[in-house]
Amino acid sequence: MLGLSARNAMLSGKTALHAQARSYIAEYERLVTASGSRDELPEQLIRIAGRYHNDWSVGGPSSADISLNIPFAPLQVEAEGWALLVNRGTLPAYQWLQAFLGRSRWSNLMAFDWWPLHATLAMIDVREGRLHESQRRLEDGSIPPEMALVIRAAAELVEGNPETVETLVDRVLAMPTTTTRWRMLAYGLKLGAATCGPDPQDVAGMVLHLYDWAHAPCTLALLPDIARKPILDHVGPPLSELAGLRVGETVGRRPAGSVRLTPRQIDVLQGLVEGKTLGRIALDLGLGKETIRSTAKQMYKRLGVHDRASAVLMGQALGMI
């Protein structure tokens, strides 16, 4: 019973069924009191449930404390990534999630089990304007169709296609398997699209009172600026002052000019922005692939990152591209 209550609490938190999550967490504590024991696995599930539900503080486990060989590892990594996103901004969250994806190949889990990380990274890509990166994450098919539609709708919103956003959102909302959190994202995108339409106040009146947005910072953090702003204007501080929710600024920006890249490194970085492989960049620049690979490694070191997606993110944060 302890394990079942803990699992239900975690899944309720994951899908933004907050009342249910509270109920299951309380039930778990009653069972613990009655049994007089706490087991490691249910305790971990309850901690993840709390992270999803209402614990958005930065202080969490280090990456070394998270085992990749347990079935719920992707959800634990996602929950911690969301806390980083809310409190510290897109770059720390992105690097955290990317690092675990890199390590996931040595876990006992299947590649598709890690779809929550791909979905979160895709939404951050859209939020930061890296639409080709978000599209690339959809191509392996591991992200559930409901969330894939949400990601596509977010990209269309950033591109300025409100009619397409409305169409995609309607499809998401019509699917019976769409979770509450995905519905919240869809309605947030609907609100963003409505700001470009003739009757934004009508949609705003409906969307802003449909959910308790003041208790949904993790969901808000996944939305593009145009969708996040009207909701933050509605709920106000302290939510609107959280580092990962503020609109129109880059959190944790390093001073312009603090990092200098060579012209060749800039060329490679621009190629990565355009979604090119290192082989394609080498061909375009008339250089050998090993030369470009070495240049990319040197560029990563100067930017203080370990992968192409983080390099693009840091390059944008520094105004290099």
CSV table of C-alpha atoms in Angstrom, one decimal:
chain,number,residue,atom,x,y,z
A,1,MET,CA,0.0,0.0,0.0
A,2,LEU,CA,2.9,2.4,0.7
A,3,GLY,CA,4.3,1.9,-2.8
A,4,LEU,CA,0.9,2.3,-4.4
A,5,SER,CA,0.1,5.6,-2.6
A,6,ALA,CA,3.6,6.9,-3.4
A,7,ARG,CA,3.3,6.0,-7.0
A,8,ASN,CA,-0.1,7.6,-7.3
A,9,ALA,CA,1.2,10.7,-5.6
A,10,MET,CA,4.1,11.0,-8.1
A,11,LEU,CA,1.9,10.4,-11.2
A,12,SER,CA,-0.7,12.9,-9.9
A,13,GLY,CA,2.0,15.5,-9.4
A,14,LYS,CA,3.5,14.8,-12.8
A,15,THR,CA,0.1,15.4,-14.5
A,16,ALA,CA,-0.7,18.5,-12.4
A,17,LEU,CA,-3.6,16.9,-10.5
A,18,HIS,CA,-2.5,18.8,-7.4
A,19,ALA,CA,-5.5,18.0,-5.2
A,20,GLN,CA,-5.0,14.3,-5.9
A,21,ALA,CA,-1.3,14.6,-5.2
A,22,ARG,CA,-2.0,16.2,-1.9
A,23,SER,CA,-4.5,13.5,-1.0
A,24,TYR,CA,-2.1,10.7,-1.9
A,25,ILE,CA,0.8,12.3,0.0
A,26,ALA,CA,-1.4,12.6,3.1
A,27,GLU,CA,-2.6,9.0,2.6
A,28,TYR,CA,1.1,7.9,2.4
A,29,GLU,CA,2.0,9.7,5.6
A,30,ARG,CA,-1.0,8.0,7.4
A,31,LEU,CA,0.1,4.6,6.2
A,32,VAL,CA,3.7,5.3,7.3
A,33,THR,CA,2.5,6.3,10.8
A,34,ALA,CA,0.4,3.2,11.0
A,35,SER,CA,3.2,0.9,9.9
A,36,GLY,CA,6.0,2.6,11.7
A,37,SER,CA,8.4,2.2,8.8
A,38,ARG,CA,9.7,4.1,5.8
A,39,ASP,CA,11.1,2.3,2.8
A,40,GLU,CA,13.6,3.9,0.4
A,41,LEU,CA,11.7,3.4,-2.9
A,42,PRO,CA,8.3,4.9,-1.7
A,43,GLU,CA,10.2,7.7,0.0
A,44,GLN,CA,11.9,8.6,-3.3
A,45,LEU,CA,8.6,8.6,-5.1
A,46,ILE,CA,7.0,10.9,-2.5
A,47,ARG,CA,10.0,13.3,-2.9
A,48,ILE,CA,9.4,13.4,-6.6
A,49,ALA,CA,5.7,13.9,-6.1
A,50,GLY,CA,6.4,16.9,-3.8
A,51,ARG,CA,8.8,18.3,-6.4
A,52,TYR,CA,6.1,18.1,-9.1
A,53,HIS,CA,3.4,19.3,-6.8
A,54,ASN,CA,4.6,22.3,-4.9
A,55,ASP,CA,8.4,22.0,-4.0
A,56,TRP,CA,10.1,24.3,-6.5
A,57,SER,CA,13.1,25.2,-4.3
A,58,VAL,CA,16.5,24.9,-5.8
A,59,GLY,CA,18.0,22.6,-3.3
A,60,GLY,CA,17.7,19.1,-4.6
A,61,PRO,CA,19.8,16.0,-5.1
A,62,SER,CA,23.1,16.3,-7.0
A,63,SER,CA,23.3,14.4,-10.3
A,64,ALA,CA,25.5,11.8,-8.5
A,65,ASP,CA,22.6,11.0,-6.1
A,66,ILE,CA,20.2,10.0,-9.0
A,67,SER,CA,20.4,6.4,-10.2
A,68,LEU,CA,19.7,6.0,-13.9
A,69,ASN,CA,18.7,2.4,-13.5
A,70,ILE,CA,15.4,2.8,-11.7
A,71,PRO,CA,12.1,2.9,-13.7
A,72,PHE,CA,11.2,6.4,-12.5
A,73,ALA,CA,14.6,8.0,-13.1
A,74,PRO,CA,13.4,10.0,-16.1
A,75,LEU,CA,10.6,11.6,-14.0
A,76,GLN,CA,13.0,12.4,-11.2
A,77,VAL,CA,15.4,14.1,-13.6
A,78,GLU,CA,12.6,16.0,-15.2
A,79,ALA,CA,11.2,17.2,-11.9
A,80,GLU,CA,14.6,18.4,-10.8
A,81,GLY,CA,15.0,20.0,-14.2
A,82,TRP,CA,11.8,21.9,-13.8
A,83,ALA,CA,12.8,23.2,-10.4
A,84,LEU,CA,16.1,24.5,-12.0
A,85,LEU,CA,14.1,26.0,-14.9
A,86,VAL,CA,11.8,27.9,-12.5
A,87,ASN,CA,14.4,29.2,-10.1
A,88,ARG,CA,17.5,29.6,-12.3
A,89,GLY,CA,16.4,29.9,-15.9
A,90,THR,CA,16.7,28.0,-19.1
A,91,LEU,CA,20.5,27.5,-19.3
A,92,PRO,CA,21.0,25.6,-16.0
A,93,ALA,CA,17.9,23.4,-16.6
A,94,TYR,CA,18.9,22.7,-20.2
A,95,GLN,CA,22.4,21.7,-19.2
A,96,TRP,CA,21.1,19.5,-16.4
A,97,LEU,CA,18.7,17.6,-18.7
A,98,GLN,CA,21.2,17.3,-21.5
A,99,ALA,CA,23.8,15.9,-19.2
A,100,PHE,CA,21.4,13.1,-18.1
A,101,LEU,CA,20.4,12.4,-21.6
A,102,GLY,CA,24.0,11.8,-22.4
A,103,ARG,CA,24.3,9.4,-19.5
A,104,SER,CA,21.1,7.6,-20.2
A,105,ARG,CA,22.6,5.5,-22.9
A,106,TRP,CA,24.4,3.5,-20.1
A,107,SER,CA,21.2,3.0,-18.1
A,108,ASN,CA,19.1,-0.1,-18.1
A,109,LEU,CA,16.1,1.8,-19.5
A,110,MET,CA,15.0,2.0,-23.1
A,111,ALA,CA,15.7,5.1,-25.1
A,112,PHE,CA,12.0,6.0,-25.4
A,113,ASP,CA,11.7,5.9,-21.6
A,114,TRP,CA,13.5,9.3,-21.5
A,115,TRP,CA,10.9,11.1,-23.6
A,116,PRO,CA,10.0,13.5,-20.7
A,117,LEU,CA,13.5,15.0,-21.0
A,118,HIS,CA,13.2,15.4,-24.7
A,119,ALA,CA,9.7,17.0,-24.3
A,120,THR,CA,11.0,19.5,-21.8
A,121,LEU,CA,14.1,20.3,-23.8
A,122,ALA,CA,11.9,20.8,-26.9
A,123,MET,CA,9.7,23.3,-25.1
A,124,ILE,CA,12.8,25.2,-23.8
A,125,ASP,CA,14.1,25.2,-27.4
A,126,VAL,CA,10.9,26.8,-28.6
A,127,ARG,CA,11.0,29.3,-25.8
A,128,GLU,CA,14.5,30.3,-26.8
A,129,GLY,CA,13.6,30.4,-30.5
A,130,ARG,CA,15.6,27.3,-31.5
A,131,LEU,CA,12.7,25.9,-33.6
A,132,HIS,CA,14.8,23.5,-35.6
A,133,GLU,CA,16.1,21.9,-32.4
A,134,SER,CA,12.6,21.4,-31.1
A,135,GLN,CA,11.6,19.8,-34.4
A,136,ARG,CA,14.6,17.5,-34.3
A,137,ARG,CA,13.5,16.2,-30.9
A,138,LEU,CA,10.1,15.2,-32.3
A,139,GLU,CA,11.6,13.1,-35.1
A,140,ASP,CA,12.4,10.0,-33.1
A,141,GLY,CA,8.7,9.6,-32.2
A,142,SER,CA,9.2,8.9,-28.5
A,143,ILE,CA,7.3,12.0,-27.3
A,144,PRO,CA,3.5,11.1,-26.9
A,145,PRO,CA,1.3,12.6,-29.7
A,146,GLU,CA,-0.5,14.9,-27.3
A,147,MET,CA,2.7,16.5,-26.1
A,148,ALA,CA,4.1,16.6,-29.6
A,149,LEU,CA,1.1,18.6,-30.7
A,150,VAL,CA,1.7,21.0,-27.8
A,151,ILE,CA,5.4,21.5,-28.9
A,152,ARG,CA,4.3,22.1,-32.5
A,153,ALA,CA,1.7,24.6,-31.4
A,154,ALA,CA,4.3,26.4,-29.3
A,155,ALA,CA,6.6,26.6,-32.3
A,156,GLU,CA,3.8,28.0,-34.5
A,157,LEU,CA,3.1,30.6,-31.8
A,158,VAL,CA,6.7,31.8,-31.8
A,159,GLU,CA,6.6,31.9,-35.6
A,160,GLY,CA,3.5,34.1,-35.5
A,161,ASN,CA,0.9,31.7,-36.8
A,162,PRO,CA,-2.0,32.1,-34.4
A,163,GLU,CA,-4.5,30.3,-36.6
A,164,THR,CA,-2.4,27.2,-36.8
A,165,VAL,CA,-1.9,27.4,-33.0
A,166,GLU,CA,-5.7,27.4,-32.6
A,167,THR,CA,-6.0,24.3,-34.8
A,168,LEU,CA,-3.3,22.3,-33.0
A,169,VAL,CA,-4.6,23.3,-29.6
A,170,ASP,CA,-8.1,22.2,-30.4
A,171,ARG,CA,-6.7,18.8,-31.5
A,172,VAL,CA,-4.8,18.5,-28.2
A,173,LEU,CA,-7.9,19.4,-26.1
A,174,ALA,CA,-10.1,16.9,-28.1
A,175,MET,CA,-7.8,14.0,-27.2
A,176,PRO,CA,-9.1,12.0,-24.2
A,177,THR,CA,-5.6,11.0,-23.2
A,178,THR,CA,-4.4,14.6,-22.8
A,179,THR,CA,-3.3,15.1,-19.1
A,180,THR,CA,-4.2,18.2,-17.1
A,181,ARG,CA,-0.7,19.6,-17.4
A,182,TRP,CA,-0.7,19.3,-21.2
A,183,ARG,CA,-4.1,20.9,-21.2
A,184,MET,CA,-2.8,23.8,-19.2
A,185,LEU,CA,0.1,24.2,-21.7
A,186,ALA,CA,-2.4,24.1,-24.6
A,187,TYR,CA,-4.7,26.7,-23.0
A,188,GLY,CA,-1.7,28.9,-22.3
A,189,LEU,CA,-0.7,28.7,-26.0
A,190,LYS,CA,-4.3,29.5,-26.9
A,191,LEU,CA,-4.1,32.6,-24.8
A,192,GLY,CA,-0.9,33.6,-26.5
A,193,ALA,CA,-2.5,33.1,-29.9
A,194,ALA,CA,-5.5,35.2,-28.8
A,195,THR,CA,-3.3,38.2,-28.0
A,196,CYS,CA,-2.9,38.5,-31.8
A,197,GLY,CA,-6.6,38.2,-32.4
A,198,PRO,CA,-9.6,40.5,-32.3
A,199,ASP,CA,-11.0,39.4,-28.9
A,200,PRO,CA,-8.1,38.7,-26.6
A,201,GLN,CA,-10.0,39.7,-23.4
A,202,ASP,CA,-12.7,37.0,-24.0
A,203,VAL,CA,-10.1,34.3,-24.2
A,204,ALA,CA,-8.1,35.7,-21.4
A,205,GLY,CA,-11.1,35.8,-19.1
A,206,MET,CA,-11.7,32.1,-19.7
A,207,VAL,CA,-8.1,30.8,-19.6
A,208,LEU,CA,-6.9,32.9,-16.6
A,209,HIS,CA,-9.7,31.5,-14.4
A,210,LEU,CA,-9.7,28.0,-15.7
A,211,TYR,CA,-6.7,26.9,-13.6
A,212,ASP,CA,-4.9,28.1,-10.5
A,213,TRP,CA,-1.9,29.4,-12.4
A,214,ALA,CA,-0.3,30.8,-9.2
A,215,HIS,CA,0.5,27.2,-8.2
A,216,ALA,CA,1.8,26.2,-11.7
A,217,PRO,CA,5.2,27.7,-12.1
A,218,CYS,CA,6.7,24.6,-13.7
A,219,THR,CA,4.0,24.7,-16.4
A,220,LEU,CA,4.4,28.4,-16.9
A,221,ALA,CA,8.1,28.1,-17.3
A,222,LEU,CA,7.6,25.8,-20.4
A,223,LEU,CA,5.5,28.4,-22.2
A,224,PRO,CA,7.0,31.0,-24.7
A,225,ASP,CA,7.1,34.6,-23.6
A,226,ILE,CA,4.0,35.6,-25.5
A,227,ALA,CA,1.9,33.0,-23.8
A,228,ARG,CA,3.5,33.4,-20.3
A,229,LYS,CA,3.3,37.2,-20.1
A,230,PRO,CA,-0.5,37.6,-19.8
A,231,ILE,CA,-0.7,34.9,-17.1
A,232,LEU,CA,2.2,36.4,-15.1
A,233,ASP,CA,0.5,39.8,-15.4
A,234,HIS,CA,-2.6,38.2,-13.9
A,235,VAL,CA,-0.9,36.3,-11.0
A,236,GLY,CA,1.7,39.0,-10.3
A,237,PRO,CA,4.5,38.6,-7.7
A,238,PRO,CA,6.2,36.6,-6.3
A,239,LEU,CA,5.6,34.2,-9.3
A,240,SER,CA,6.4,36.9,-11.9
A,241,GLU,CA,9.7,37.6,-10.2
A,242,LEU,CA,11.1,34.1,-10.3
A,243,ALA,CA,14.2,33.9,-12.4
A,244,GLY,CA,13.0,31.3,-14.9
A,245,LEU,CA,9.6,33.0,-15.4
A,246,ARG,CA,10.5,36.6,-16.1
A,247,VAL,CA,9.7,37.7,-19.6
A,248,GLY,CA,12.0,39.4,-22.0
A,249,GLU,CA,15.3,38.8,-20.3
A,250,THR,CA,18.0,36.2,-20.2
A,251,VAL,CA,18.6,34.8,-16.8
A,252,GLY,CA,22.2,34.3,-15.7
A,253,ARG,CA,23.6,36.2,-18.7
A,254,ARG,CA,27.3,36.5,-18.7
A,255,PRO,CA,28.7,39.9,-19.5
A,256,ALA,CA,28.9,40.7,-23.3
A,257,GLY,CA,32.5,40.3,-24.3
A,258,SER,CA,33.4,38.0,-21.4
A,259,VAL,CA,33.9,35.2,-23.9
A,260,ARG,CA,35.6,35.6,-27.3
A,261,LEU,CA,35.4,33.1,-30.1
A,262,THR,CA,37.6,33.0,-33.2
A,263,PRO,CA,36.0,33.7,-36.6
A,264,ARG,CA,36.2,29.9,-37.4
A,265,GLN,CA,34.5,29.1,-34.1
A,266,ILE,CA,31.8,31.6,-34.8
A,267,ASP,CA,31.2,29.9,-38.2
A,268,VAL,CA,30.9,26.5,-36.5
A,269,LEU,CA,28.5,27.9,-34.0
A,270,GLN,CA,26.4,29.5,-36.7
A,271,GLY,CA,26.3,26.1,-38.4
A,272,LEU,CA,25.1,24.5,-35.2
A,273,VAL,CA,22.4,27.1,-34.9
A,274,GLU,CA,21.2,26.2,-38.4
A,275,GLY,CA,21.0,22.5,-37.4
A,276,LYS,CA,23.9,21.3,-39.5
A,277,THR,CA,26.0,18.3,-38.7
A,278,LEU,CA,29.8,18.8,-38.2
A,279,GLY,CA,30.3,17.0,-41.5
A,280,ARG,CA,28.0,19.5,-43.3
A,281,ILE,CA,29.7,22.5,-41.7
A,282,ALA,CA,33.1,21.1,-42.8
A,283,LEU,CA,31.8,20.8,-46.3
A,284,ASP,CA,30.4,24.3,-46.4
A,285,LEU,CA,33.6,25.8,-45.0
A,286,GLY,CA,35.9,23.7,-47.2
A,287,LEU,CA,37.7,22.2,-44.3
A,288,GLY,CA,38.3,18.7,-43.0
A,289,LYS,CA,35.8,17.1,-40.6
A,290,GLU,CA,38.5,16.5,-38.0
A,291,THR,CA,39.4,20.2,-38.1
A,292,ILE,CA,35.8,21.2,-37.5
A,293,ARG,CA,35.5,18.6,-34.7
A,294,SER,CA,38.5,20.1,-33.0
A,295,THR,CA,37.2,23.6,-33.5
A,296,ALA,CA,33.9,22.6,-32.0
A,297,LYS,CA,35.6,21.2,-28.9
A,298,GLN,CA,37.6,24.3,-28.4
A,299,MET,CA,34.5,26.4,-28.8
A,300,TYR,CA,32.6,24.3,-26.2
A,301,LYS,CA,35.5,24.8,-23.8
A,302,ARG,CA,35.5,28.6,-24.2
A,303,LEU,CA,31.7,28.7,-23.7
A,304,GLY,CA,31.8,26.4,-20.7
A,305,VAL,CA,29.4,23.8,-22.2
A,306,HIS,CA,29.6,20.2,-23.2
A,307,ASP,CA,27.2,19.8,-26.1
A,308,ARG,CA,25.9,21.5,-29.2
A,309,ALA,CA,22.5,22.5,-27.8
A,310,SER,CA,24.1,24.2,-24.7
A,311,ALA,CA,26.6,25.9,-27.1
A,312,VAL,CA,23.7,27.4,-29.1
A,313,LEU,CA,22.0,28.5,-25.9
A,314,MET,CA,25.1,30.2,-24.5
A,315,GLY,CA,25.9,31.8,-27.8
A,316,GLN,CA,22.5,33.3,-27.9
A,317,ALA,CA,22.7,34.4,-24.3
A,318,LEU,CA,26.0,36.2,-25.1
A,319,GLY,CA,24.6,37.8,-28.2
A,320,MET,CA,27.0,36.1,-30.5
A,321,ILE,CA,24.3,34.8,-32.9
